[in-house]
Coordinates of C-alpha atoms and ligand atoms in Angstrom, one line a residue:
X700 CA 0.0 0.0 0.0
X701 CA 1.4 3.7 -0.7
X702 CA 1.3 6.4 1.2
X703 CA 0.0 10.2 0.2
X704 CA 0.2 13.8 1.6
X705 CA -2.1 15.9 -0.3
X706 CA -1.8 19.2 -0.4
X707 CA -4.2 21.7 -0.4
X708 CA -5.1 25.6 0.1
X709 CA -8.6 25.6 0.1
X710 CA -12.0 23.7 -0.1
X711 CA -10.2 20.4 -0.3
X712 CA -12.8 19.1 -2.3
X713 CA -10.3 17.2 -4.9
X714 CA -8.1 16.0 -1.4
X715 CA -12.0 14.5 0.2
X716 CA -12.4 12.2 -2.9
X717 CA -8.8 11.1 -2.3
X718 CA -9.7 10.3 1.2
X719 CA -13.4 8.9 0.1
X720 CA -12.1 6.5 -2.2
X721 CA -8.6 5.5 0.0
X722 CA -11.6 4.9 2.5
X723 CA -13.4 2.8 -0.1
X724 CA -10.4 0.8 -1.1
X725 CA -10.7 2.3 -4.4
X726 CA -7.0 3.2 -4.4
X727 CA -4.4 1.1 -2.3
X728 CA -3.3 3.8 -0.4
X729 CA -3.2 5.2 3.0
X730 CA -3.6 9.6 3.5
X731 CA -0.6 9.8 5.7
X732 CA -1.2 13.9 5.8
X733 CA -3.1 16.6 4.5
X734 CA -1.1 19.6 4.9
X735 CA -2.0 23.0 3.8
X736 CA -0.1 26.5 3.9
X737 CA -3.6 28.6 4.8
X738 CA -4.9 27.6 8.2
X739 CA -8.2 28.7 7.6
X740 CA -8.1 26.2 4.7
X741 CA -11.6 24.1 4.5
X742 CA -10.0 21.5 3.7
X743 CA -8.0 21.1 6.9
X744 CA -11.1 20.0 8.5
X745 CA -12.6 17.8 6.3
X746 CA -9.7 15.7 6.8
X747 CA -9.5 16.0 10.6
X748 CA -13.1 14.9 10.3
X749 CA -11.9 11.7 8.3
X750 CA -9.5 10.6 10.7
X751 CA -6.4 12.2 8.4
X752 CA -3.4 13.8 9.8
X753 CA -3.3 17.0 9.7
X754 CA -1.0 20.2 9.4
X755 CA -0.1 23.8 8.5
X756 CA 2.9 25.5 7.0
X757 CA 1.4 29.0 6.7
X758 CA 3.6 30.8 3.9
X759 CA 3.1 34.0 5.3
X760 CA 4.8 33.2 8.5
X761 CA 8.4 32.7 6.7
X762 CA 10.6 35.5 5.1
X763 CA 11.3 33.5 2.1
X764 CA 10.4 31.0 0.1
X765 CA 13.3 28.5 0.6
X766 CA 12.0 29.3 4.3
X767 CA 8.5 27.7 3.7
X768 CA 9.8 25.0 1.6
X769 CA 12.1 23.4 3.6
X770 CA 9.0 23.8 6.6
X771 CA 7.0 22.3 4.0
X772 CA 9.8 19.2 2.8
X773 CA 10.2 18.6 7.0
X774 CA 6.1 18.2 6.9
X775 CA 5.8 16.2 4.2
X776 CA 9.3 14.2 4.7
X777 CA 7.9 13.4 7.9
X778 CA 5.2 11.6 6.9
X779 CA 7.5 9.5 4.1
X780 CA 5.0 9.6 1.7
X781 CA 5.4 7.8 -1.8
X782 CA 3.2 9.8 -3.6
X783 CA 2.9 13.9 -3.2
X784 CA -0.8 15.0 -4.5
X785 CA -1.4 18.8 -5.4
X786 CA -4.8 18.5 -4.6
X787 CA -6.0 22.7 -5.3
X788 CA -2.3 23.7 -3.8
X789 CA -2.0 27.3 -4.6
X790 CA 1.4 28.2 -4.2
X791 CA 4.4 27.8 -6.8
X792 CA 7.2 25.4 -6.1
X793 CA 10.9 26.1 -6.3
X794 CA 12.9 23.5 -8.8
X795 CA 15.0 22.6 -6.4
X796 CA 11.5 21.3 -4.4
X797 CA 10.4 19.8 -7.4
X798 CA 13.2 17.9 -7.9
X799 CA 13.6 16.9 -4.5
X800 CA 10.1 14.7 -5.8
X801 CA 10.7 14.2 -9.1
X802 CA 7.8 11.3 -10.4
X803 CA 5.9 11.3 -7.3
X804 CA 4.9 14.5 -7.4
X805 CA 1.4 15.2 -9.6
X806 CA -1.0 18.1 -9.5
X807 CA -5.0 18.7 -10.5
X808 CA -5.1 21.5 -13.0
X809 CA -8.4 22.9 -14.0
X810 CA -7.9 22.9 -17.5
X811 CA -6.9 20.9 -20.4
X812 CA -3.4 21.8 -20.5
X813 CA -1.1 22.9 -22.4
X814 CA -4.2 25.6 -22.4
X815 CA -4.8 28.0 -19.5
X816 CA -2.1 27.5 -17.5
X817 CA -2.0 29.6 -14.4
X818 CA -5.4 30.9 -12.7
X819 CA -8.8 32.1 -13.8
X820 CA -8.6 29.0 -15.8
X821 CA -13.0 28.7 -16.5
X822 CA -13.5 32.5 -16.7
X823 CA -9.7 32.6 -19.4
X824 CA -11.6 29.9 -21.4
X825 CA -15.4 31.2 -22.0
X826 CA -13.7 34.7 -23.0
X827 CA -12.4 33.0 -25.9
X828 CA -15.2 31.0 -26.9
X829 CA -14.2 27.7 -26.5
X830 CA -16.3 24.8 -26.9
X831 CA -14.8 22.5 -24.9
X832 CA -12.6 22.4 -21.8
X833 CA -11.8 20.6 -19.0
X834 CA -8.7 19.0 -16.5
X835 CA -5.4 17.8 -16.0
X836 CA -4.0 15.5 -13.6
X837 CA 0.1 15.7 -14.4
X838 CA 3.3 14.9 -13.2
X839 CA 5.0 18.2 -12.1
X840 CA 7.9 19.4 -13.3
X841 CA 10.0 23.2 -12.8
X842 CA 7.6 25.1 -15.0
X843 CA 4.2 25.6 -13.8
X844 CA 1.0 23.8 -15.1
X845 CA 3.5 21.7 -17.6
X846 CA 4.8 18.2 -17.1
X847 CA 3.8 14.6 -18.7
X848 CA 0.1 14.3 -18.3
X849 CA -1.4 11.0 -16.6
X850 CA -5.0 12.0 -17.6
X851 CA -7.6 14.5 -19.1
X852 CA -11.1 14.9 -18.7
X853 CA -13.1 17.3 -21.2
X854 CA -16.3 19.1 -20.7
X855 CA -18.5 20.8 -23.1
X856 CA -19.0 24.3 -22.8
X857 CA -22.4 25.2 -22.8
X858 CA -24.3 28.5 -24.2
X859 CA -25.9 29.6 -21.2
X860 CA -22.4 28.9 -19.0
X861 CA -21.0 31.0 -16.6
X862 CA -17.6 30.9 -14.8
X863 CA -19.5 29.2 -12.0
X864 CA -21.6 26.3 -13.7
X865 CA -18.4 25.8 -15.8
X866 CA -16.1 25.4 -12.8
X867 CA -18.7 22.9 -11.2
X868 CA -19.2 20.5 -14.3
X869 CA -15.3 20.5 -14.5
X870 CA -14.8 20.1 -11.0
X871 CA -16.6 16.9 -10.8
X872 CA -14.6 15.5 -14.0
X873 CA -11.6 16.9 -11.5
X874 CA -12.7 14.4 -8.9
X875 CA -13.1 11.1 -10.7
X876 CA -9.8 12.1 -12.9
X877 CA -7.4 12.6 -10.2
X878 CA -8.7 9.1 -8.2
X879 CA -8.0 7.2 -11.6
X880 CA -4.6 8.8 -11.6
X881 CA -3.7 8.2 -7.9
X882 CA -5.1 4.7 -8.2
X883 CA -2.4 4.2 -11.4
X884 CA 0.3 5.6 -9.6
X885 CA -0.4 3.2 -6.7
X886 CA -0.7 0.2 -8.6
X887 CA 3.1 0.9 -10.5
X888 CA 1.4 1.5 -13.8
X889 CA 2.8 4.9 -14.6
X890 CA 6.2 5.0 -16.5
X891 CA 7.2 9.1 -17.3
X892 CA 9.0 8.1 -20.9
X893 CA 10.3 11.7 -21.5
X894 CA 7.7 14.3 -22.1
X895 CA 5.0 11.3 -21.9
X896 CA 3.5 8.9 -19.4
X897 CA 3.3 5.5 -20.2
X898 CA 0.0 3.4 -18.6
X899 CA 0.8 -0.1 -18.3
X900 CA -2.4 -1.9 -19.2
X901 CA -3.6 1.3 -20.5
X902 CA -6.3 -0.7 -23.1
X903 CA -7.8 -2.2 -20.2
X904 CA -7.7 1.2 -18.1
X905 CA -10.9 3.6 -18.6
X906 CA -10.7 6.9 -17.6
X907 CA -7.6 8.6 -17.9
X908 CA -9.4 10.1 -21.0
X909 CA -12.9 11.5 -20.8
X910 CA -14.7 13.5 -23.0
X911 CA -18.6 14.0 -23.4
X912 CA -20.1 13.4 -27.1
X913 CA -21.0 15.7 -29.4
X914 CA -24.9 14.8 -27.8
X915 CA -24.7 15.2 -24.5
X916 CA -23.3 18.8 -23.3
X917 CA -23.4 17.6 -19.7
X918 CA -21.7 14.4 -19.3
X919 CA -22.7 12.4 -16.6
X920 CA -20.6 10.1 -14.6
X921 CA -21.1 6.7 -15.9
Ligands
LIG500 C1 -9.6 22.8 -8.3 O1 -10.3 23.3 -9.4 C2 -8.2 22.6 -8.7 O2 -8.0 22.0 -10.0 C3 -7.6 23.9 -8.7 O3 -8.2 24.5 -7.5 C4 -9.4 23.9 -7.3 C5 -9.3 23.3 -5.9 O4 -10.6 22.8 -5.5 N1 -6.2 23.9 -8.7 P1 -10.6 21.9 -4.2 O5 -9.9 22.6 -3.1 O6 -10.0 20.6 -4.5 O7 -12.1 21.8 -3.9

């Protein structure tokens, strides 16, 4: 079984269907901490709730980065996790951090990257019209919002969307993507080959691609 951190800065809505389906035996993994750098994070207690280690490395409490990343390496070091999950983690990471966890490290972007990197991600993709759009789950490298992708799930933009109907429908592909991912990367299935990242078994593994036909704007889970 692997162990996880997740970390978050927020709702922790990705990190609770991490937890759900660890809970579920879904993935074979254990949550060995959730750790998030705002203390009034949501998040924080969600996991508390579950039973889930918790802690804070509050960024604003440090003078510099390499400050709060080395509180942040002693956090997560501490709980020797095998697998690092950006689960809506809103702060940028050094190289030398990433490094530190290169292919273990992999982060839920809302988005189908290499489009709309960075933030305002939903409200970035209805100003230019775009029909369809979606998320990420990738490995992480130095740049931001880049690195080999483990899997993509697309929604349909909608005529009548706004930032906030688009943000839910994506956040619920965001949800079932990133457990598919997690569950890969526990099982040894993911091989980064260079800019890619190779599935063992991939024929026989739904889900790391999703998209909604050209009927259905609003794709349900199946
Ligand atoms: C998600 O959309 C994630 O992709 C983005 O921030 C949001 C976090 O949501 N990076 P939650 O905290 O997982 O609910």
């Amino acid at each position: 079984m692997k162990r996880l951190a997740i970390l978050i800065s927020g709702r922790g809505s990705n990190m609770a269907a991490l937890i759900e389906s660890a809970r579920a035996g879904e993935i074979d993994a254990a949550i060995g901490i959730v750790i998030s750098n705002r203390p009034e994070a949501a998040g924080l207690k969600i996991a508390a709730a579950a039973g889930v280690a918790t802690a804070i490395v509050d960024h604003r409490s440090f003078a510099d980065r390499g400050e709060f990343e080395r509180s942040l390496i002693a956090a997560i070091d501490g709980a020797a996790p095998d697998l690092i999950v950006l689960a809506g983690f809103m702060r940028i990471l050094s190289p030398a951090f990433v490094a530190r966890y290169t292919g273990r490290l992999l982060n839920i972007h809302p988005s189908l990257l290499p489009a709309y990197p960075g933030v305002d991600t939903h409200r970035r993709a209805l100003a230019d019209g775009v029909r369809i759009h979606g998320c990420t789950v990738h490995f992480v490298t130095a740049d931001v919002d880049c690195g080999p992708i483990v899997a993509q799930g697309a929604v349909a933009v909608a005529d009548g969307d706004d930032e906030a109907t688009l943000a839910a429908r994506v956040l619920a592909v965001e949800h079932r993507l990133l457990v598919r991912a997690v569950r890969l990367f526990c099982a040894d299935r993911l091989t980064i080959a260079g800019a890619r990242v190779r599935i063992r078994g991939e024929t026989a593994e739904p889900g790391v691609l999703e998209a909604p036909s050209d009927k259905a704007t609003n794709s349900a889970p199946p």
